[in-house]
Amino acid sequence: MDDLARSFSSAFQTIKITLCYDGTPFVGWQRQANGVSVQGLLEDALGRFAGEPIPVIGAGRTDAGVHALGQVASARVPDRPDLDVVLPRALNAMLPEEVRVLRVEVLPAGFNARYAAREKTYRYRIVNSDLMPPFERFYAWHVTGPLDPDLMRSSASALVGTHDFAAFQGAGSGVATTRRAITRSSLEARVALPGAGPGSCLLEYEVTGDGFLRHMVRTIVGTLVEIGSGRWAPDRMMRVLESRDRRQAGPTAPAHGLFLVSVQY
Amino acid sequence: MDDLARSFSSAFQTIKITLCYDGTPFVGWQRQANGVSVQGLLEDALGRFAGEPIPVIGAGRTDAGVHALGQVASARVPDRPDLDVVLPRALNAMLPEEVRVLRVEVLPAGFNARYAAREKTYRYRIVNSDLMPPFERFYAWHVTGPLDPDLMRSSASALVGTHDFAAFQGAGSGVATTRRAITRSSLEARVALPGAGPGSCLLEYEVTGDGFLRHMVRTIVGTLVEIGSGRWAPDRMMRVLESRDRRQAGPTAPAHGLFLVSVQY
């Protein structure tokens, strides 16, 4: 059966899979020639369940080391009763413990996790302290030297709206447009992290938008840290945005602080 | 110089080192013939700093996989100015990122981290959910099936006081007395853990006492879970305690849920 025929066969169901993963050991979401990918693991597990190859489509391609609390994938699988109950158990039994399927929903044919996504929410975690707590080493960026959360917060909120984010786009992506609508861009600071010494602070940046360019969240965060450290003036964020020039923005923050929190449909 | 002479030489200072570590990759606190121990790493780093072997004494021997937020160690090191500032930086530069020295204090000669300890506080973390969030897999015990936190809480509080804890002692320890004074034994429950699915709960058991027998906290937790699951009656905790018989207590909870939180002097 070819792909098109299979897509509309009544012997198949379209499913939406919500999953979380610790990105530390993976080459990222996307299947690659070398290394273990989350997509590859999920496709292999679905293939074993179905007895035939099952391609999956992810809502967002997370890079190596990036985590997900609520990644979403879609697939077409052979129809069986109670897929929403049977499939999460079967998949979790086959997947390594770094990946957990939270939910499987049966949706109308044609649902595509990537194209149907209305908005995505990402979180970026920064530990601002002299010492990096060992428990955070794979889940936050360690920034030493004081950061001013208020300066970062106002710069973050300036990004809300529809803008051309070309200045925050990593090299090597060929998207048609670099305009994106950001509906939320906020920063929370929590003090006194266990194991981080006195004066430590956990900064959590959350951003929601209709789409994100390659490395966009990490480049926003890299710019926020430049501003929070006082090295750059607070109005620099808007000037970077207006420049549409990647060289004006801050460094790309490391992947392991980033979490794909949820995908809205 | 022999050990005794060195202990009282004015060319040496007695230091108290407070450190945290992720116990996942280690064979435990104590130096062993095979595998990497926290004590071994700390002694090696101190030895490189001092230019001679420096033995350290830990307040508590944590088992393989057990973590510490505030382990304490004592040592005698060659006198140098500003040890409290210089030494944490030097040690953290030499230690792997799984171990961080939080603080170094210079104390009067004769301070011994083990014998001077007045009380210790341990925390044990349980994730009660269908799914184990990947981010918790090295830092909590995953218990499926419902647990009643109220039953566990009242059983936990029944342990406060001075009792013979022989029933909670793991095999292979030869201590002089199995009486210990517990000043705090409490349980907190937090609902809705990210990535653990609906109905998930994080249970944190905290216990403070003047000393702990081998596997004592983990055996208390194993017993609490039997009670919380409804398999054992709530009064079982006191009957186990009174029996002084290890076979009456619950299973030893896994090491990776346990944290040495602090040592009081």
XYZ file of C-alpha atoms in Angstrom:
530
model
C 0.000 0.000 0.000
C 1.526 3.340 -0.901
C 1.599 6.281 1.505
C -1.381 8.080 0.012
C -3.584 4.995 -0.026
C -2.553 4.196 3.526
C -3.321 7.684 4.771
C -6.960 7.366 3.883
C -7.497 3.663 4.504
C -10.106 2.963 7.129
C -7.804 0.256 8.488
C -5.613 3.058 9.884
C -6.187 5.590 12.594
C -4.519 8.974 12.942
C -3.034 9.481 16.378
C -1.646 12.398 18.321
C 1.129 11.380 20.722
C 2.160 13.696 23.577
C 5.525 12.795 25.040
C 8.261 14.101 27.288
C 11.951 13.385 27.138
C 15.265 14.150 28.708
C 17.247 15.270 25.669
C 20.654 14.676 27.268
C 21.542 11.384 25.541
C 19.991 12.124 22.139
C 21.151 13.712 18.876
C 17.845 15.607 18.964
C 14.291 14.951 17.853
C 15.052 14.261 14.225
C 16.241 10.892 12.945
C 19.821 11.097 11.745
C 22.323 8.774 10.120
C 24.306 8.456 13.350
C 23.235 8.603 16.972
C 19.982 7.996 18.783
C 17.096 10.366 18.034
C 13.731 10.622 19.779
C 11.916 10.365 16.449
C 13.883 7.224 15.619
C 13.072 5.613 18.964
C 9.386 6.461 18.604
C 9.214 5.220 15.017
C 10.981 1.996 15.961
C 8.611 1.388 18.893
C 5.534 2.149 16.778
C 6.909 -0.084 14.034
C 7.308 -2.984 16.469
C 3.781 -2.389 17.748
C 2.272 -2.209 14.269
C 4.416 -4.830 12.584
C 5.307 -2.411 9.794
C 7.262 0.846 9.471
C 5.351 3.837 10.904
C 6.684 7.322 10.155
C 5.971 10.013 12.742
C 5.800 13.788 12.318
C 6.962 15.948 15.218
C 5.511 19.366 16.046
C 8.971 20.814 16.585
C 12.483 19.608 15.907
C 14.367 19.897 19.164
C 18.165 20.048 18.887
C 20.621 17.704 20.610
C 20.400 18.168 24.385
C 17.069 20.041 24.258
C 14.348 18.567 26.476
C 10.592 18.264 26.078
C 7.824 18.277 28.650
C 5.106 18.126 26.008
C 6.375 17.395 22.499
C 3.616 16.281 20.106
C 3.885 13.828 17.224
C 1.352 12.478 14.756
C 1.275 9.132 12.986
C -1.017 6.756 11.122
C -1.219 3.362 12.780
C -3.223 0.208 12.057
C -6.635 0.452 13.708
C -7.045 -1.427 16.979
C -9.525 -1.063 19.809
C -8.591 1.231 22.694
C -5.474 2.668 21.068
C -5.499 5.530 23.586
C -5.104 3.031 26.434
C -3.101 0.239 24.820
C -0.576 2.304 22.893
C 0.920 4.461 25.693
C 1.601 1.305 27.732
C 3.048 -0.582 24.784
C 5.265 2.325 23.737
C 6.509 3.064 27.255
C 7.402 -0.612 27.669
C 9.587 -0.401 24.533
C 11.041 3.090 24.909
C 14.038 3.856 27.154
C 13.172 5.625 30.405
C 14.486 8.933 29.027
C 11.364 9.076 26.832
C 7.810 8.738 28.193
C 4.588 8.794 26.221
C 2.120 10.839 28.273
C -0.961 10.506 26.089
C -2.249 9.037 22.828
C -5.391 10.493 21.243
C -7.203 9.256 18.137
C -7.913 12.220 15.840
C -9.644 12.671 12.484
C -7.576 11.619 9.462
C -5.327 14.348 8.155
C -4.107 15.660 11.502
C -0.469 16.653 11.148
C 1.369 17.549 14.361
C 3.626 20.000 12.547
C 1.211 21.869 10.307
C -1.719 21.898 12.715
C 0.331 23.432 15.549
C -1.116 26.845 16.377
C 1.396 27.861 19.037
C 4.354 26.431 20.936
C 5.672 27.285 24.357
C 9.345 26.983 25.260
C 11.073 27.450 28.607
C 14.725 28.286 29.094
C 16.318 27.744 32.499
C 19.343 29.688 33.754
C 21.127 29.065 37.041
C 22.763 32.313 38.091
C 25.236 31.478 40.821
C 28.900 30.980 41.624
C 28.393 27.228 41.729
C 26.374 25.013 39.433
C 24.309 22.564 41.493
C 25.192 19.076 40.206
C 21.489 18.248 39.823
C 21.005 21.087 37.329
C 23.998 20.402 35.136
C 22.007 18.914 32.235
C 18.899 21.096 32.699
C 20.029 24.714 32.925
C 22.656 27.116 31.641
C 25.097 28.109 34.369
C 25.803 31.838 34.297
C 28.221 33.261 36.863
C 28.369 36.961 37.640
C 25.333 38.972 38.624
C 22.296 39.208 36.348
C 19.552 41.790 36.838
C 16.228 39.959 36.373
C 14.309 43.256 36.036
C 16.372 44.386 33.047
C 15.940 40.960 31.461
C 12.202 40.920 32.150
C 11.521 44.249 30.446
C 13.693 43.292 27.467
C 11.861 39.974 27.228
C 8.431 41.583 27.245
C 9.466 43.950 24.439
C 9.458 40.964 22.086
C 5.703 40.379 22.376
C 3.990 41.072 19.052
C 4.578 40.208 15.414
C 8.121 40.967 14.329
C 10.744 39.954 11.837
C 13.032 37.779 13.975
C 15.775 37.396 11.322
C 18.366 38.686 13.833
C 17.632 35.718 16.104
C 17.864 33.036 13.438
C 20.730 30.551 13.486
C 22.717 29.920 10.336
C 21.683 27.250 7.858
C 17.913 27.559 7.871
C 16.026 28.420 4.709
C 12.564 29.463 5.852
C 10.262 31.479 3.594
C 9.586 34.201 6.129
C 11.240 35.225 9.362
C 8.147 36.983 10.730
C 6.727 35.334 13.826
C 4.009 36.312 16.318
C 5.041 36.114 19.982
C 2.118 36.194 22.419
C 4.084 35.751 25.630
C 7.691 36.435 26.584
C 8.258 36.556 30.303
C 10.896 35.883 32.910
C 10.549 34.567 36.433
C 13.292 34.608 39.061
C 13.420 32.280 42.034
C 16.058 32.729 44.714
C 17.996 30.319 46.919
C 18.557 27.225 44.833
C 19.601 24.172 46.890
C 23.253 23.332 46.359
C 24.075 26.545 44.492
C 25.455 28.561 47.378
C 24.284 31.901 48.756
C 22.907 34.501 46.352
C 21.976 31.903 43.776
C 18.982 32.370 41.535
C 17.032 30.295 39.040
C 15.773 32.303 36.061
C 13.059 30.802 33.903
C 12.276 32.445 30.589
C 9.021 31.372 28.928
C 8.012 32.247 25.414
C 4.915 31.377 23.396
C 4.589 32.010 19.688
C 3.098 30.787 16.456
C 6.477 29.521 15.341
C 10.166 29.736 16.103
C 13.145 30.086 13.818
C 16.187 27.862 14.210
C 17.972 28.669 17.525
C 15.573 31.614 18.021
C 14.808 30.976 21.710
C 18.441 30.297 22.525
C 19.587 33.472 20.729
C 16.947 35.545 22.545
C 18.238 34.091 25.822
C 21.858 34.796 24.881
C 20.847 38.407 24.228
C 18.867 38.623 27.490
C 21.954 37.511 29.426
C 24.087 40.196 27.785
C 21.512 42.767 28.892
C 21.045 41.266 32.364
C 24.787 41.313 32.973
C 24.897 45.032 32.178
C 27.254 44.506 29.232
C 24.531 45.714 26.845
C 22.036 48.521 27.321
C 18.402 47.538 27.999
C 17.208 48.999 24.673
C 19.586 46.740 22.771
C 16.899 44.038 22.370
C 14.753 46.245 20.159
C 17.761 47.469 18.220
C 18.837 43.862 17.569
C 15.323 43.001 16.421
C 15.161 45.985 14.079
C 18.614 45.251 12.634
C 17.507 41.828 11.282
C 21.210 41.046 11.563
C 22.262 37.912 13.466
C 25.628 39.517 14.255
C 23.889 42.127 16.420
C 22.324 39.547 18.754
C 23.913 37.749 21.689
C 25.512 34.312 21.643
C 23.351 31.207 21.210
C 22.613 29.945 24.732
C 23.484 26.260 25.238
C 20.913 23.654 24.217
C 20.608 21.903 27.589
C 18.732 24.801 29.233
C 15.871 24.597 26.727
C 12.560 22.762 27.171
C 9.703 22.438 24.685
C 6.886 22.846 27.209
C 3.766 22.391 25.100
C 2.229 22.626 21.648
C -1.148 24.250 21.291
C -3.628 23.121 18.588
C 55.756 13.479 60.204
C 53.443 10.872 61.696
C 49.676 11.359 61.900
C 49.623 12.385 65.548
C 52.398 14.927 65.133
C 50.716 16.328 62.035
C 47.374 16.686 63.757
C 48.726 19.136 66.253
C 51.308 20.874 64.138
C 50.706 24.589 63.808
C 51.646 24.270 60.130
C 48.275 22.587 59.570
C 44.738 23.860 59.789
C 41.625 21.833 60.489
C 38.923 22.468 57.932
C 35.245 21.689 57.623
C 34.153 21.139 54.025
C 30.455 21.313 53.093
C 29.723 19.743 49.731
C 26.908 18.510 47.549
C 26.968 15.749 45.005
C 24.875 13.825 42.536
C 25.516 10.261 43.697
C 24.475 8.652 40.407
C 27.941 7.890 39.000
C 29.666 6.983 42.287
C 30.185 3.819 44.327
C 29.184 5.931 47.344
C 30.949 8.268 49.745
C 33.563 5.831 50.942
C 36.769 5.108 49.074
C 36.754 1.566 47.712
C 39.153 -0.660 45.821
C 37.119 -0.324 42.624
C 34.985 2.494 41.287
C 34.908 6.235 41.873
C 33.975 7.425 45.372
C 33.275 10.964 46.556
C 35.783 10.584 49.398
C 38.409 9.413 46.911
C 37.790 12.373 44.598
C 37.938 14.827 47.496
C 41.101 13.278 48.946
C 42.754 13.295 45.526
C 41.843 16.957 44.951
C 43.025 17.976 48.431
C 46.199 15.954 47.908
C 46.954 17.795 44.667
C 46.286 21.121 46.390
C 48.492 20.283 49.376
C 51.199 18.372 47.575
C 50.851 15.464 49.984
C 48.174 12.866 50.812
C 45.292 14.373 52.826
C 42.806 11.958 54.402
C 39.244 13.245 54.876
C 36.571 12.115 57.323
C 32.941 12.243 56.195
C 30.011 12.928 58.524
C 27.993 10.120 56.964
C 28.771 7.336 54.543
C 26.280 7.614 51.735
C 25.720 4.444 49.686
C 26.116 4.141 45.920
C 23.507 6.288 44.163
C 22.663 8.326 47.287
C 22.921 12.089 46.839
C 24.013 14.892 49.161
C 22.905 18.491 49.381
C 25.042 19.155 52.446
C 27.525 16.412 53.247
C 30.287 17.522 55.626
C 33.904 16.356 55.724
C 36.852 17.318 57.894
C 40.541 17.290 57.077
C 43.878 18.706 58.183
C 45.589 20.696 55.451
C 48.825 22.705 55.306
C 48.180 26.230 56.545
C 47.744 28.875 53.877
C 46.162 32.321 53.946
C 42.473 32.592 53.042
C 41.829 28.847 52.922
C 38.076 29.504 53.101
C 38.247 31.475 49.847
C 41.072 29.759 47.997
C 40.220 26.155 48.725
C 36.602 25.977 47.438
C 37.731 27.433 44.110
C 40.755 25.162 43.854
C 38.758 22.049 44.738
C 35.858 22.860 42.410
C 38.336 23.387 39.579
C 39.704 19.865 40.167
C 36.506 17.987 41.028
C 34.078 16.692 38.382
C 30.871 18.715 38.040
C 28.900 16.022 39.898
C 30.615 17.197 43.106
C 30.636 20.818 44.281
C 32.305 22.219 47.370
C 29.877 24.740 48.835
C 31.948 26.010 51.735
C 35.260 25.587 53.543
C 35.587 26.774 57.148
C 38.707 26.778 59.310
C 37.882 25.239 62.709
C 39.828 24.589 65.910
C 42.147 21.570 65.787
C 40.425 18.347 66.726
C 37.188 18.925 64.807
C 36.042 15.593 63.385
C 33.106 15.710 60.952
C 31.925 12.271 61.990
C 32.193 12.397 65.775
C 31.200 16.029 66.201
C 27.962 15.600 64.222
C 25.028 16.288 66.528
C 22.219 15.516 64.085
C 21.716 14.672 60.436
C 18.776 15.325 58.165
C 17.882 13.054 55.264
C 15.230 13.478 52.596
C 13.702 10.651 50.586
C 11.814 11.465 47.376
C 9.040 9.270 45.943
C 7.266 9.883 42.654
C 3.829 8.319 42.901
C 2.445 8.141 39.379
C 1.752 5.857 36.453
C 4.711 7.322 34.590
C 8.134 8.231 35.873
C 9.155 11.667 34.569
C 12.514 11.175 32.810
C 13.989 14.080 34.783
C 13.361 12.293 38.089
C 14.732 8.898 37.152
C 17.962 9.262 39.158
C 16.476 11.363 41.978
C 13.325 9.627 43.213
C 11.785 6.190 43.714
C 8.991 5.548 41.246
C 6.004 3.941 42.964
C 2.945 3.117 40.846
C -0.433 2.416 42.392
C -2.120 4.818 44.796
C -0.436 5.859 48.047
C -2.306 7.564 50.862
C -0.065 10.403 52.114
C -2.142 10.812 55.290
C -1.553 7.228 56.388
C 2.152 7.593 55.625
C 2.365 10.916 57.458
C 0.894 9.590 60.697
C 3.088 6.475 60.556
C 6.118 8.667 59.932
C 5.416 10.929 62.897
C 5.075 7.891 65.198
C 8.844 7.396 64.864
C 9.741 10.651 66.632
C 11.439 9.928 69.951
C 14.210 7.662 71.165
C 13.699 4.081 70.070
C 15.589 0.887 69.337
C 15.621 0.895 65.526
C 17.064 -2.630 65.145
C 14.134 -3.607 62.895
C 15.207 -0.944 60.387
C 18.876 -1.902 60.248
C 20.316 -3.441 57.090
C 22.386 -6.598 57.326
C 26.124 -6.472 57.839
C 26.503 -3.608 60.288
C 28.011 -4.145 63.706
C 27.086 -1.074 65.717
C 27.250 -1.064 69.514
C 23.699 0.151 70.020
C 20.687 0.381 67.766
C 18.993 3.101 69.831
C 18.622 6.402 68.028
C 16.814 9.651 68.807
C 14.600 10.979 65.989
C 13.550 14.608 66.413
C 11.658 15.004 63.157
C 9.956 12.532 60.838
C 7.540 14.149 58.436
C 6.071 13.725 54.988
C 5.022 16.333 52.459
C 2.980 15.648 49.348
C 2.975 17.848 46.263
C 0.573 17.170 43.408
C 0.827 17.532 39.644
C 4.414 16.771 38.733
C 5.404 17.923 35.210
C 5.783 14.991 32.850
C 4.285 12.429 35.239
C 0.736 12.418 33.902
C -2.505 13.212 35.700
C -2.893 12.235 39.346
C 0.856 12.229 39.918
C 2.313 13.180 43.255
C 5.766 13.874 44.680
C 6.182 12.650 48.255
C 9.085 13.975 50.281
C 9.925 12.274 53.539
C 12.291 14.171 55.852
C 13.885 12.752 58.942
C 16.280 14.285 61.471
C 18.061 12.275 64.134
C 21.215 11.954 66.180
C 22.311 9.016 64.071
C 21.089 6.511 61.525
C 21.727 2.796 61.216
C 22.735 1.257 57.932
C 19.820 1.518 55.424
C 17.615 2.862 58.226
C 16.012 5.705 56.255
C 15.467 3.494 53.215
C 13.876 0.747 55.324
C 11.592 3.259 57.056
C 10.543 4.483 53.593
C 9.971 0.934 52.348
C 7.705 0.380 55.354
C 5.899 3.702 54.809
C 5.110 2.695 51.230
C 3.636 -0.648 52.378
C 1.383 1.303 54.747
C 0.550 4.020 52.221
C -0.470 1.419 49.635
C -2.916 -0.115 52.111
C -1.121 -3.457 52.068
C -0.187 -3.005 55.726
C -2.265 -1.540 58.546
C -1.311 1.939 59.794
C -0.265 0.608 63.221
C 2.268 -1.691 61.596
C 5.049 0.915 61.934
C 4.990 0.748 65.737
C 4.723 -3.046 65.703
C 7.757 -3.268 63.406
C 9.694 -0.916 65.671
C 8.798 -2.916 68.780
C 9.679 -6.232 67.108
C 13.354 -5.210 66.620
C 13.196 -7.727 63.776
C 14.338 -6.648 60.302
C 12.045 -9.262 58.729
C 8.993 -7.397 60.021
C 9.872 -4.161 58.202
C 9.249 -3.278 54.553
C 11.726 -3.614 51.702
C 14.748 -1.330 51.506
C 13.739 1.566 49.246
C 16.185 2.163 46.368
C 19.242 4.316 47.029
C 18.645 6.908 44.319
C 15.682 8.538 46.147
C 17.809 9.411 49.177
C 19.508 12.749 49.887
C 21.721 13.675 52.832
C 20.344 17.188 53.321
C 22.467 18.566 56.151
C 24.607 17.758 59.142
C 24.106 19.750 62.303
C 27.012 20.498 64.671
